[in-house]
Amino acid sequence: MTTSFVPRRPSSPEFALLGFLYLQPGHGYDLHRRLSAELGEIWHVSQSQTYNILKRLQSQGYLTARRVTQEKLPAMQTLELTPAGRARFEAWLAAPTGGSVRAVRLDFLTRLYFARRLDPSRIPAILADQIAYLHHTIARLETRWAGLPAGGEINRLSLQLRLRQLRSILEWLEEYAETFARTLQTEDPPRS
Amino acid sequence: MTTSFVPRRPSSPEFALLGFLYLQPGHGYDLHRRLSAELGEIWHVSQSQTYNILKRLQSQGYLTARRVTQEKLPAMQTLELTPAGRARFEAWLAAPTGGSVRAVRLDFLTRLYFARRLDPSRIPAILADQIAYLHHTIARLETRWAGLPAGGEINRLSLQLRLRQLRSILEWLEEYAETFARTLQTEDPPRS
DNA sequence: CGGCTATACTCACTCGGTGAGTATAGATGA
DNA sequence: TCATCTATACTCACCGAGTGAGTATAGCCG
């Protein structure tokens, strides 16, 4: 199960970009295209924002740039992960995602995407981790719910709504894990 | 029903702050306390961020500050809405919130809070608007789902998950609207 | 030959958000 | 009695998120 409850990290498309570079070096324009095509329903990132993130990752030492002049097309910077960058991505892929609705829809699905491409055998563990993490979050919120001061109806409503959303996402995950396990026996990855 | 589908605004605690000032003028420290106590489960805003927002609202002409020196306590800036500020808040309160999960949990609940305090008779209309908006969003996403290119499993999963979340929130809203309507007949606002 | 799209990237800006710092008064407690 | 903790009230410097417009060139299409 490997359920180590790690501190929550901020969710951002930066790991998706690291992941695409992990799969294959490329330049900014290209990465933006890959990100939009493959994970466009998850991350809505503008071109300039992609460049912003890449520049930051570079200044933090996770990737190196090499200027390449082309004959007919504008010059470009091909980007490549440094060892620190590879390590960062691998650590992210191995760690369970946070327990929020947002984290599941964004980070978790992104992890699923890269796990599929890199090492599908890890998927059951990733699913199990995520399910465990969600149970944990739900339990925490239930405790908080019980401790809410009387009055403050809106705070109660908010927590109630969040719990409901989390339970619904948990159901979905459990269904998905089941179909996935079933299709493993019959040899194919699951459909949609 | 008054269903005019207005462009989505960014969701931010700024309207909650405008709202508290609408109810009663106050200074930054006080507003931060009110916000945390009343809507703390919705907006997690640090003290300095509260001041940031207030400063911006001031520079945009939505509120005015007046320095007040106190005998024993530090000087403070009492803040008051300008007519533009009052108008901005009223427009926000009247407009339907966006159709995303996040928008409902944050903006919509905030609107509900202020509607309760200012004019509970508007609540049924607000609920109806929100429900209509959600139906609209769900229909839009279903169309998009149908048009997704083959392959790109993760994009399909993401949309599927989002739809599921929206349907769950819609159910909740409909339940809430119903209990609310029923308790209106028996004279009390609904509980939790 | 005039405009459109694709390639590849830059710049300037606003907004969101944090953490630490400043200054003072009164309460708490060993 | 002296230290330290909590409450009041705010400021500052910084980083990251995100946008919109701009730059420059090549090739295609009618």
Short mmCIF file of C-alpha atoms (C1' of nucleotides) in Angstrom, two decimals:
data_model
loop_
_atom_site.label_atom_id
_atom_site.label_comp_id
_atom_site.label_asym_id
_atom_site.label_seq_id
_atom_site.Cartn_x
_atom_site.Cartn_y
_atom_site.Cartn_z
CA MET A 1 0.00 0.00 0.00
CA THR A 2 2.89 2.39 0.74
CA THR A 3 0.64 4.95 2.38
CA SER A 4 2.98 7.63 3.63
CA PHE A 5 0.95 10.81 4.14
CA VAL A 6 3.20 13.44 2.74
CA PRO A 7 2.68 17.22 3.05
CA ARG A 8 0.50 18.75 0.35
CA ARG A 9 2.31 20.38 -2.54
CA PRO A 10 0.87 23.17 -4.59
CA SER A 11 -0.71 21.90 -7.77
CA SER A 12 0.65 23.31 -10.98
CA PRO A 13 1.30 22.16 -14.52
CA GLU A 14 5.02 22.29 -13.83
CA PHE A 15 5.16 18.55 -13.20
CA ALA A 16 3.40 17.85 -16.45
CA LEU A 17 6.07 19.85 -18.23
CA LEU A 18 8.82 18.03 -16.36
CA GLY A 19 7.10 14.81 -17.36
CA PHE A 20 7.04 15.59 -21.05
CA LEU A 21 10.70 16.50 -20.89
CA TYR A 22 11.31 13.27 -19.01
CA LEU A 23 9.75 11.37 -21.87
CA GLN A 24 11.65 13.34 -24.47
CA PRO A 25 13.61 16.62 -24.64
CA GLY A 26 12.02 19.43 -26.61
CA HIS A 27 11.58 23.16 -26.84
CA GLY A 28 8.98 25.45 -25.30
CA TYR A 29 6.65 25.75 -28.24
CA ASP A 30 6.63 22.01 -28.67
CA LEU A 31 6.01 21.36 -24.99
CA HIS A 32 3.08 23.71 -25.01
CA ARG A 33 1.62 21.83 -27.94
CA ARG A 34 2.13 18.45 -26.32
CA LEU A 35 0.60 19.65 -23.07
CA SER A 36 -2.46 21.11 -24.78
CA ALA A 37 -3.05 18.07 -26.95
CA GLU A 38 -2.52 15.38 -24.31
CA LEU A 39 -3.71 17.05 -21.12
CA GLY A 40 -5.63 20.03 -22.44
CA GLU A 41 -8.76 19.14 -20.49
CA ILE A 42 -6.76 19.15 -17.29
CA TRP A 43 -4.37 22.07 -17.62
CA HIS A 44 -5.38 25.22 -19.42
CA VAL A 45 -2.03 26.90 -19.81
CA SER A 46 -1.32 29.76 -22.16
CA GLN A 47 1.79 29.77 -24.26
CA SER A 48 3.42 32.54 -22.29
CA GLN A 49 2.63 30.85 -19.02
CA THR A 50 4.32 27.70 -20.32
CA TYR A 51 7.42 29.75 -21.01
CA ASN A 52 7.21 31.34 -17.57
CA ILE A 53 7.18 27.99 -15.87
CA LEU A 54 9.99 26.62 -18.02
CA LYS A 55 12.12 29.67 -17.28
CA ARG A 56 11.58 29.21 -13.57
CA LEU A 57 12.42 25.52 -13.73
CA GLN A 58 15.59 26.44 -15.55
CA SER A 59 16.57 29.06 -12.99
CA GLN A 60 15.95 26.47 -10.27
CA GLY A 61 18.33 24.07 -11.97
CA TYR A 62 15.83 21.44 -13.09
CA LEU A 63 16.56 21.83 -16.77
CA THR A 64 19.18 23.18 -19.14
CA ALA A 65 18.66 25.05 -22.39
CA ARG A 66 20.71 24.87 -25.55
CA ARG A 67 20.24 27.39 -28.33
CA VAL A 68 19.76 25.81 -31.75
CA THR A 69 19.64 27.92 -34.89
CA GLN A 70 17.58 26.51 -37.73
CA GLU A 71 17.82 27.30 -41.38
CA LYS A 72 14.30 28.32 -42.23
CA LEU A 73 12.64 28.58 -38.86
CA PRO A 74 13.28 30.82 -35.85
CA ALA A 75 16.04 29.75 -33.49
CA MET A 76 14.91 27.66 -30.57
CA GLN A 77 16.01 26.58 -27.11
CA THR A 78 15.99 22.83 -26.74
CA LEU A 79 15.38 21.93 -23.13
CA GLU A 80 16.62 18.90 -21.27
CA LEU A 81 16.16 17.75 -17.69
CA THR A 82 19.12 17.85 -15.36
CA PRO A 83 19.60 14.94 -12.92
CA ALA A 84 17.89 17.14 -10.31
CA GLY A 85 14.98 17.57 -12.71
CA ARG A 86 14.66 13.84 -13.33
CA ALA A 87 14.76 13.21 -9.60
CA ARG A 88 12.11 15.84 -8.96
CA PHE A 89 9.77 14.32 -11.48
CA GLU A 90 10.32 10.80 -10.19
CA ALA A 91 9.67 11.88 -6.63
CA TRP A 92 6.46 13.59 -7.70
CA LEU A 93 5.30 10.52 -9.60
CA ALA A 94 5.93 8.31 -6.59
CA ALA A 95 4.29 10.51 -3.96
CA PRO A 96 0.52 10.40 -3.34
CA THR A 97 -1.36 13.48 -4.49
CA GLY A 98 -3.24 15.72 -2.07
CA GLY A 99 -6.76 14.95 -0.91
CA SER A 100 -8.67 17.83 -2.42
CA VAL A 101 -11.11 17.66 -5.31
CA ARG A 102 -8.81 19.86 -7.29
CA ALA A 103 -5.72 17.79 -6.56
CA VAL A 104 -7.41 14.64 -7.79
CA ARG A 105 -8.71 16.16 -10.97
CA LEU A 106 -5.41 17.80 -11.78
CA ASP A 107 -2.37 16.19 -10.18
CA PHE A 108 -3.73 12.71 -9.81
CA LEU A 109 -4.92 12.43 -13.40
CA THR A 110 -1.59 13.79 -14.57
CA ARG A 111 0.22 11.14 -12.55
CA LEU A 112 -2.03 8.53 -14.06
CA TYR A 113 -1.14 9.77 -17.52
CA PHE A 114 2.59 9.49 -16.96
CA ALA A 115 2.35 6.21 -15.13
CA ARG A 116 0.53 4.76 -18.13
CA ARG A 117 3.24 5.88 -20.46
CA LEU A 118 6.21 5.04 -18.29
CA ASP A 119 5.24 2.03 -16.23
CA PRO A 120 1.61 0.85 -16.22
CA SER A 121 2.39 -1.76 -13.58
CA ARG A 122 2.51 1.03 -11.02
CA ILE A 123 -1.05 2.10 -11.65
CA PRO A 124 -2.74 -0.17 -9.09
CA ALA A 125 -0.46 1.15 -6.37
CA ILE A 126 -1.12 4.75 -7.41
CA LEU A 127 -4.86 4.11 -7.32
CA ALA A 128 -4.66 2.47 -3.93
CA ASP A 129 -2.61 5.34 -2.53
CA GLN A 130 -5.04 7.90 -3.81
CA ILE A 131 -8.01 6.04 -2.40
CA ALA A 132 -6.33 5.75 0.97
CA TYR A 133 -5.45 9.42 0.96
CA LEU A 134 -9.03 10.37 0.20
CA HIS A 135 -10.35 8.23 3.04
CA HIS A 136 -7.93 10.00 5.29
CA THR A 137 -9.00 13.47 4.16
CA ILE A 138 -12.66 12.60 4.51
CA ALA A 139 -12.13 11.37 8.04
CA ARG A 140 -10.27 14.57 8.90
CA LEU A 141 -13.05 16.75 7.54
CA GLU A 142 -15.67 14.73 9.38
CA THR A 143 -13.86 15.41 12.61
CA ARG A 144 -13.69 19.08 11.80
CA TRP A 145 -17.37 19.05 10.95
CA ALA A 146 -18.17 17.60 14.34
CA GLY A 147 -16.13 20.32 16.02
CA LEU A 148 -17.64 23.30 14.20
CA PRO A 149 -19.19 25.86 16.52
CA ALA A 150 -22.97 26.12 16.50
CA GLY A 151 -24.30 28.85 14.23
CA GLY A 152 -22.21 29.69 11.18
CA GLU A 153 -24.56 27.81 8.88
CA ILE A 154 -22.55 28.72 5.83
CA ASN A 155 -19.40 27.17 7.20
CA ARG A 156 -21.37 23.99 7.85
CA LEU A 157 -22.79 24.04 4.34
CA SER A 158 -19.35 24.52 2.88
CA LEU A 159 -17.87 21.55 4.71
CA GLN A 160 -20.91 19.45 3.88
CA LEU A 161 -20.54 20.26 0.23
CA ARG A 162 -16.84 19.47 0.26
CA LEU A 163 -17.45 16.14 1.94
CA ARG A 164 -20.06 15.28 -0.61
CA GLN A 165 -17.71 16.09 -3.45
CA LEU A 166 -14.95 14.01 -1.93
CA ARG A 167 -17.23 11.03 -1.41
CA SER A 168 -18.35 11.27 -5.00
CA ILE A 169 -14.78 11.37 -6.25
CA LEU A 170 -13.89 8.46 -4.02
CA GLU A 171 -16.70 6.37 -5.50
CA TRP A 172 -15.45 7.19 -8.95
CA LEU A 173 -11.92 6.17 -8.06
CA GLU A 174 -13.09 2.91 -6.57
CA GLU A 175 -15.12 2.12 -9.66
CA TYR A 176 -12.18 2.97 -11.85
CA ALA A 177 -9.81 0.83 -9.80
CA GLU A 178 -12.21 -2.08 -10.11
CA THR A 179 -12.63 -1.82 -13.86
CA PHE A 180 -8.93 -1.42 -14.18
CA ALA A 181 -8.24 -4.56 -12.15
CA ARG A 182 -10.82 -6.48 -14.19
CA THR A 183 -9.41 -5.41 -17.54
CA LEU A 184 -5.92 -6.30 -16.35
CA GLN A 185 -7.06 -9.90 -16.18
CA THR A 186 -8.36 -9.68 -19.72
CA GLU A 187 -5.15 -8.05 -20.90
CA ASP A 188 -6.23 -4.57 -22.09
CA PRO A 189 -6.02 -1.15 -20.47
CA PRO A 190 -9.52 0.15 -19.58
CA ARG A 191 -11.51 2.30 -21.96
CA SER A 192 -12.61 5.89 -21.24
CA MET B 1 -35.99 32.75 -13.26
CA THR B 2 -33.99 35.72 -14.61
CA THR B 3 -31.46 33.47 -16.30
CA SER B 4 -29.06 35.81 -18.04
CA PHE B 5 -25.82 33.93 -18.66
CA VAL B 6 -23.21 36.45 -17.76
CA PRO B 7 -19.46 36.08 -18.39
CA ARG B 8 -17.54 34.26 -15.67
CA ARG B 9 -15.68 36.42 -13.19
CA PRO B 10 -12.62 35.29 -11.34
CA SER B 11 -13.47 33.99 -7.90
CA SER B 12 -11.82 35.77 -5.06
CA PRO B 13 -12.60 36.77 -1.49
CA GLU B 14 -12.75 40.39 -2.58
CA PHE B 15 -16.53 40.31 -2.80
CA ALA B 16 -16.79 38.86 0.66
CA LEU B 17 -14.77 41.81 1.93
CA LEU B 18 -16.93 44.25 -0.01
CA GLY B 19 -19.92 42.51 1.50
CA PHE B 20 -18.76 42.89 5.07
CA LEU B 21 -18.09 46.55 4.43
CA TYR B 22 -21.52 46.80 2.86
CA LEU B 23 -23.03 45.48 6.07
CA GLN B 24 -20.92 47.74 8.22
CA PRO B 25 -17.75 49.85 7.83
CA GLY B 26 -14.67 48.63 9.63
CA HIS B 27 -10.90 48.40 9.51
CA GLY B 28 -8.65 45.74 8.00
CA TYR B 29 -7.91 43.77 11.12
CA ASP B 30 -11.58 43.61 11.96
CA LEU B 31 -12.59 42.57 8.44
CA HIS B 32 -10.09 39.77 8.52
CA ARG B 33 -11.56 38.55 11.78
CA ARG B 34 -15.11 38.71 10.47
CA LEU B 35 -14.17 36.90 7.29
CA SER B 36 -12.37 34.11 9.16
CA ALA B 37 -15.12 33.64 11.68
CA GLU B 38 -18.08 33.76 9.32
CA LEU B 39 -16.71 32.29 6.10
CA GLY B 40 -13.51 30.66 7.30
CA GLU B 41 -14.41 27.30 5.79
CA ILE B 42 -14.83 28.93 2.42
CA TRP B 43 -12.06 31.48 2.19
CA HIS B 44 -8.68 30.83 3.72
CA VAL B 45 -7.15 34.27 3.58
CA SER B 46 -4.10 35.37 5.52
CA GLN B 47 -4.07 38.69 7.25
CA SER B 48 -1.61 40.24 4.83
CA GLN B 49 -3.59 39.01 1.87
CA THR B 50 -6.68 40.67 3.32
CA TYR B 51 -4.75 43.93 3.47
CA ASN B 52 -3.50 43.41 -0.10
CA ILE B 53 -7.01 43.04 -1.40
CA LEU B 54 -8.30 46.00 0.56
CA LYS B 55 -5.48 48.16 -0.72
CA ARG B 56 -6.29 47.19 -4.28
CA LEU B 57 -9.99 47.88 -3.79
CA GLN B 58 -9.06 51.27 -2.43
CA SER B 59 -6.79 52.09 -5.35
CA GLN B 60 -9.61 51.07 -7.69
CA GLY B 61 -11.93 53.50 -5.99
CA TYR B 62 -14.29 51.01 -4.35
CA LEU B 63 -13.56 52.15 -0.83
CA THR B 64 -12.14 55.07 1.10
CA ALA B 65 -9.91 55.00 4.17
CA ARG B 66 -9.89 57.37 7.10
CA ARG B 67 -7.06 57.34 9.63
CA VAL B 68 -8.25 57.15 13.23
CA THR B 69 -5.81 57.45 16.15
CA GLN B 70 -6.79 55.65 19.31
CA GLU B 71 -5.62 56.28 22.83
CA LYS B 72 -4.33 52.93 23.90
CA LEU B 73 -4.33 50.95 20.67
CA PRO B 74 -2.47 51.40 17.39
CA ALA B 75 -3.95 53.83 14.89
CA MET B 76 -6.27 52.28 12.37
CA GLN B 77 -7.75 52.97 8.95
CA THR B 78 -11.51 52.73 8.98
CA LEU B 79 -12.74 51.70 5.59
CA GLU B 80 -16.01 52.59 3.94
CA LEU B 81 -17.49 51.69 0.58
CA THR B 82 -17.80 54.38 -2.06
CA PRO B 83 -20.96 54.45 -4.19
CA ALA B 84 -18.96 52.56 -6.84
CA GLY B 85 -18.11 49.96 -4.21
CA ARG B 86 -21.73 49.53 -3.15
CA ALA B 87 -22.75 49.21 -6.79
CA ARG B 88 -20.05 46.63 -7.43
CA PHE B 89 -21.17 44.50 -4.54
CA GLU B 90 -24.83 44.74 -5.47
CA ALA B 91 -24.09 43.76 -9.05
CA TRP B 92 -22.10 40.75 -7.84
CA LEU B 93 -24.89 39.69 -5.52
CA ALA B 94 -27.43 39.87 -8.31
CA ALA B 95 -25.42 38.06 -10.99
CA PRO B 96 -25.39 34.25 -11.20
CA THR B 97 -22.11 32.63 -10.20
CA GLY B 98 -20.02 30.58 -12.65
CA GLY B 99 -20.73 26.94 -13.31
CA SER B 100 -17.58 25.33 -11.94
CA VAL B 101 -17.32 23.23 -8.81
CA ARG B 102 -15.06 25.83 -7.32
CA ALA B 103 -17.36 28.72 -8.15
CA VAL B 104 -20.28 27.03 -6.41
CA ARG B 105 -18.35 26.15 -3.30
CA LEU B 106 -16.83 29.61 -3.03
CA ASP B 107 -18.77 32.37 -4.74
CA PHE B 108 -22.18 30.83 -4.60
CA LEU B 109 -22.02 30.03 -0.90
CA THR B 110 -20.73 33.52 -0.24
CA ARG B 111 -23.67 34.98 -2.13
CA LEU B 112 -25.98 32.79 -0.13
CA TYR B 113 -24.45 34.12 3.07
CA PHE B 114 -25.00 37.75 2.17
CA ALA B 115 -28.44 37.14 0.73
CA ARG B 116 -29.45 35.62 4.04
CA ARG B 117 -28.25 38.61 5.94
CA LEU B 118 -29.48 41.28 3.56
CA ASP B 119 -32.64 39.96 1.97
CA PRO B 120 -33.60 36.30 2.47
CA SER B 121 -36.49 36.67 0.08
CA ARG B 122 -34.01 36.63 -2.79
CA ILE B 123 -32.67 33.21 -1.90
CA PRO B 124 -35.10 31.15 -4.00
CA ALA B 125 -34.19 33.18 -7.08
CA ILE B 126 -30.50 32.79 -6.39
CA LEU B 127 -30.91 29.05 -6.01
CA ALA B 128 -32.93 28.81 -9.20
CA ASP B 129 -30.34 30.80 -11.11
CA GLN B 130 -27.53 28.66 -9.88
CA ILE B 131 -29.34 25.46 -10.75
CA ALA B 132 -30.08 26.75 -14.24
CA TYR B 133 -26.48 27.78 -14.71
CA LEU B 134 -25.25 24.36 -13.69
CA HIS B 135 -27.59 22.64 -16.13
CA HIS B 136 -26.23 24.88 -18.79
CA THR B 137 -22.60 24.09 -17.94
CA ILE B 138 -23.28 20.38 -17.81
CA ALA B 139 -24.91 20.48 -21.23
CA ARG B 140 -21.93 22.36 -22.62
CA LEU B 141 -19.47 19.84 -21.21
CA GLU B 142 -21.52 16.94 -22.54
CA THR B 143 -21.30 18.42 -26.01
CA ARG B 144 -17.57 18.84 -25.61
CA TRP B 145 -17.31 15.28 -24.40
CA ALA B 146 -19.06 14.05 -27.51
CA GLY B 147 -16.66 16.03 -29.67
CA LEU B 148 -13.43 14.85 -28.04
CA PRO B 149 -11.02 13.19 -30.48
CA ALA B 150 -10.52 9.44 -30.09
CA GLY B 151 -7.51 8.49 -28.01
CA GLY B 152 -6.50 10.92 -25.29
CA GLU B 153 -7.99 8.74 -22.58
CA ILE B 154 -6.88 11.09 -19.86
CA ASN B 155 -8.74 14.02 -21.36
CA ARG B 156 -11.85 11.85 -21.46
CA LEU B 157 -11.36 10.82 -17.85
CA SER B 158 -10.92 14.42 -16.81
CA LEU B 159 -14.14 15.55 -18.44
CA GLN B 160 -15.97 12.55 -17.09
CA LEU B 161 -14.81 13.36 -13.60
CA ARG B 162 -15.78 16.97 -13.93
CA LEU B 163 -19.24 16.05 -15.16
CA ARG B 164 -19.67 13.70 -12.27
CA GLN B 165 -18.72 16.38 -9.80
CA LEU B 166 -21.08 18.86 -11.36
CA ARG B 167 -23.97 16.42 -11.31
CA SER B 168 -23.30 15.71 -7.67
CA ILE B 169 -23.26 19.40 -6.81
CA LEU B 170 -26.43 19.90 -8.79
CA GLU B 171 -28.19 17.18 -6.82
CA TRP B 172 -27.09 18.84 -3.64
CA LEU B 173 -28.39 22.20 -4.78
CA GLU B 174 -31.73 20.74 -5.76
CA GLU B 175 -32.07 19.03 -2.42
CA TYR B 176 -31.17 22.23 -0.66
CA ALA B 177 -33.63 24.27 -2.69
CA GLU B 178 -36.34 21.82 -1.82
CA THR B 179 -35.68 21.80 1.91
CA PHE B 180 -35.45 25.54 1.79
CA ALA B 181 -38.81 25.86 0.06
CA ARG B 182 -40.38 23.46 2.54
CA THR B 183 -39.02 25.26 5.60
CA LEU B 184 -40.20 28.57 4.17
CA GLN B 185 -43.75 27.27 4.51
CA THR B 186 -43.09 26.36 8.13
CA GLU B 187 -41.53 29.76 8.83
CA ASP B 188 -37.88 28.95 9.73
CA PRO B 189 -34.67 29.12 7.73
CA PRO B 190 -33.30 25.60 7.06
CA ARG B 191 -30.75 23.99 9.37
CA SER B 192 -27.23 22.96 8.33
"C1'" DC C 1 0.77 40.12 -54.06
"C1'" DG C 2 -1.98 40.45 -49.85
"C1'" DG C 3 -3.23 38.29 -46.08
"C1'" DC C 4 -3.38 33.96 -43.21
"C1'" DT C 5 -1.36 30.41 -40.53
"C1'" DA C 6 2.56 28.09 -38.28
"C1'" DT C 7 6.89 28.40 -35.86
"C1'" DA C 8 9.32 30.16 -31.79
"C1'" DC C 9 9.74 33.24 -28.25
"C1'" DT C 10 9.77 37.93 -25.28
"C1'" DC C 11 8.00 41.65 -22.42
"C1'" DA C 12 5.43 44.26 -19.27
"C1'" DC C 13 2.03 44.02 -16.32
"C1'" DT C 14 -1.54 42.72 -12.59
"C1'" DC C 15 -3.14 39.61 -9.17
"C1'" DG C 16 -2.68 35.93 -5.63
"C1'" DG C 17 -0.38 34.66 -1.63
"C1'" DT C 18 3.29 34.07 2.09
"C1'" DG C 19 6.36 35.05 6.00
"C1'" DA C 20 8.46 37.92 8.62
"C1'" DG C 21 8.68 42.30 10.86
"C1'" DT C 22 6.94 46.55 13.74
"C1'" DA C 23 4.94 48.67 17.65
"C1'" DT C 24 2.16 48.87 21.83
"C1'" DA C 25 -1.04 47.48 25.85
"C1'" DG C 26 -2.67 44.56 29.06
"C1'" DA C 27 -3.08 39.88 31.06
"C1'" DT C 28 -0.93 35.72 32.94
"C1'" DG C 29 2.01 33.27 35.69
"C1'" DA C 30 6.58 31.42 38.27
"C1'" DT D 1 8.61 41.46 39.65
"C1'" DC D 2 9.87 40.55 35.54
"C1'" DA D 3 9.29 37.80 31.60
"C1'" DT D 4 6.52 36.38 28.12
"C1'" DC D 5 2.36 35.73 25.86
"C1'" DT D 6 -1.77 37.32 23.51
"C1'" DA D 7 -4.40 40.86 21.16
"C1'" DT D 8 -4.56 44.96 18.33
"C1'" DA D 9 -3.37 47.00 13.85
"C1'" DC D 10 -0.66 47.16 10.02
"C1'" DT D 11 3.68 47.14 6.57
"C1'" DC D 12 7.15 45.25 3.50
"C1'" DA D 13 9.60 42.49 0.33
"C1'" DC D 14 9.25 38.87 -2.22
"C1'" DC D 15 7.75 34.95 -5.53
"C1'" DG D 16 4.57 32.59 -8.44
"C1'" DA D 17 0.24 32.53 -11.44
"C1'" DG D 18 -1.52 34.23 -15.45
"C1'" DT D 19 -2.65 37.45 -19.44
"C1'" DG D 20 -2.28 40.08 -23.76
"C1'" DA D 21 0.15 42.02 -26.87
"C1'" DG D 22 4.25 42.21 -29.55
"C1'" DT D 23 8.31 40.39 -32.65
"C1'" DA D 24 10.12 38.07 -36.51
"C1'" DT D 25 10.15 34.85 -40.40
"C1'" DA D 26 8.54 31.25 -43.85
"C1'" DG D 27 5.39 29.22 -46.68
"C1'" DC D 28 0.80 28.63 -48.56
"C1'" DC D 29 -3.55 29.85 -50.83
"C1'" DG D 30 -6.41 32.31 -53.85
#
